[in-house]
mmCIF file of C-alpha atoms in Angstrom:
data_model
loop_
_atom_site.group_PDB
_atom_site.id
_atom_site.type_symbol
_atom_site.label_atom_id
_atom_site.label_comp_id
_atom_site.label_asym_id
_atom_site.label_seq_id
_atom_site.Cartn_x
_atom_site.Cartn_y
_atom_site.Cartn_z
ATOM 1 C CA UNK A 28 0.115 -0.118 -0.136
ATOM 2 C CA UNK A 29 2.966 2.579 0.953
ATOM 3 C CA UNK A 30 4.209 1.746 -2.583
ATOM 4 C CA UNK A 31 0.799 3.067 -4.196
ATOM 5 C CA UNK A 32 1.037 6.241 -2.053
ATOM 6 C CA UNK A 33 4.445 6.900 -2.974
ATOM 7 C CA UNK A 34 3.673 6.384 -6.861
ATOM 8 C CA UNK A 35 0.781 8.633 -6.573
ATOM 9 C CA UNK A 36 3.075 11.262 -5.279
ATOM 10 C CA UNK A 37 5.935 10.489 -7.523
ATOM 11 C CA UNK A 38 6.172 13.675 -9.721
ATOM 12 C CA UNK A 39 9.564 15.709 -9.878
ATOM 13 C CA UNK A 40 10.061 18.686 -7.928
ATOM 14 C CA UNK A 41 12.432 21.377 -9.246
ATOM 15 C CA UNK A 42 14.590 23.602 -7.315
ATOM 16 C CA UNK A 43 15.588 27.047 -8.388
ATOM 17 C CA UNK A 44 17.529 30.099 -6.975
ATOM 18 C CA UNK A 45 15.792 33.260 -5.794
ATOM 19 C CA UNK A 46 12.722 33.692 -4.182
ATOM 20 C CA UNK A 47 9.242 32.959 -4.658
ATOM 21 C CA UNK A 48 6.944 35.511 -6.658
ATOM 22 C CA UNK A 49 4.471 37.375 -4.364
ATOM 23 C CA UNK A 50 1.423 35.337 -5.875
ATOM 24 C CA UNK A 51 3.060 32.180 -4.098
ATOM 25 C CA UNK A 52 2.918 30.361 -7.380
ATOM 26 C CA UNK A 53 5.601 29.405 -9.792
ATOM 27 C CA UNK A 54 5.384 31.666 -12.933
ATOM 28 C CA UNK A 55 6.346 31.367 -16.535
ATOM 29 C CA UNK A 56 10.114 31.967 -15.724
ATOM 30 C CA UNK A 57 9.830 28.384 -14.242
ATOM 31 C CA UNK A 58 9.457 26.009 -17.370
ATOM 32 C CA UNK A 59 7.003 23.700 -16.915
ATOM 33 C CA UNK A 60 5.919 24.712 -13.432
ATOM 34 C CA UNK A 61 3.587 27.835 -14.266
ATOM 35 C CA UNK A 62 0.867 27.797 -11.759
ATOM 36 C CA UNK A 63 2.291 25.353 -9.053
ATOM 37 C CA UNK A 64 2.820 26.206 -5.771
ATOM 38 C CA UNK A 65 5.913 27.969 -4.744
ATOM 39 C CA UNK A 66 7.744 26.825 -1.662
ATOM 40 C CA UNK A 67 10.502 29.188 0.135
ATOM 41 C CA UNK A 68 13.211 26.458 1.268
ATOM 42 C CA UNK A 69 15.511 29.394 2.226
ATOM 43 C CA UNK A 70 16.099 33.119 1.657
ATOM 44 C CA UNK A 71 17.763 32.396 -1.658
ATOM 45 C CA UNK A 72 16.215 28.900 -2.913
ATOM 46 C CA UNK A 73 12.677 27.790 -3.737
ATOM 47 C CA UNK A 74 11.004 24.726 -5.074
ATOM 48 C CA UNK A 75 7.820 24.366 -7.076
ATOM 49 C CA UNK A 76 5.276 21.549 -5.815
ATOM 50 C CA UNK A 77 3.392 19.462 -8.199
ATOM 51 C CA UNK A 78 0.565 17.168 -8.032
ATOM 52 C CA UNK A 79 0.278 15.413 -4.649
ATOM 53 C CA UNK A 80 2.642 17.447 -2.849
ATOM 54 C CA UNK A 81 2.400 20.118 -0.191
ATOM 55 C CA UNK A 82 4.804 22.904 0.802
ATOM 56 C CA UNK A 83 6.480 22.927 4.302
ATOM 57 C CA UNK A 84 8.051 26.425 4.579
ATOM 58 C CA UNK A 85 11.576 26.314 5.112
ATOM 59 C CA UNK A 86 11.708 22.662 4.295
ATOM 60 C CA UNK A 87 10.188 22.287 0.823
ATOM 61 C CA UNK A 88 8.036 20.247 -0.980
ATOM 62 C CA UNK A 89 6.793 17.019 0.305
ATOM 63 C CA UNK A 90 4.189 14.268 -0.658
ATOM 64 C CA UNK A 91 0.923 15.066 1.043
ATOM 65 C CA UNK A 92 0.130 11.599 2.016
ATOM 66 C CA UNK A 93 3.474 10.643 3.576
ATOM 67 C CA UNK A 94 5.159 13.675 4.464
ATOM 68 C CA UNK A 95 8.426 12.277 2.583
ATOM 69 C CA UNK A 96 10.642 13.979 0.356
ATOM 70 C CA UNK A 97 10.419 12.730 -3.184
ATOM 71 C CA UNK A 98 13.174 12.136 -5.719
ATOM 72 C CA UNK A 99 13.649 15.179 -7.905
ATOM 73 C CA UNK A 100 15.652 15.613 -11.028
ATOM 74 C CA UNK A 101 18.321 18.324 -10.828
ATOM 75 C CA UNK A 102 17.852 21.415 -12.824
ATOM 76 C CA UNK A 103 19.113 21.171 -16.415
ATOM 77 C CA UNK A 104 20.027 17.580 -15.585
ATOM 78 C CA UNK A 105 18.967 13.745 -15.720
ATOM 79 C CA UNK A 106 20.914 13.151 -12.306
ATOM 80 C CA UNK A 107 18.651 12.559 -9.508
ATOM 81 C CA UNK A 108 18.805 14.217 -6.327
ATOM 82 C CA UNK A 109 17.400 13.172 -3.103
#
């Protein structure tokens, strides 16, 4: 059952340098993430949360069902960061 929950949340989360827009959503400057929830991790780093994920301020995007950090692809790379 746990595998099914993780599979439901398994969507890449991208991290970016900078700060979230005042709207709280990722904008067109973030390719593929327009309209997704923007999550501030540090003063100079944010993530765009996708389907099935929630934002924990100062922590990042996490699976809404389990609270676990999901695998993510590094920006402009095929490497997976955890």
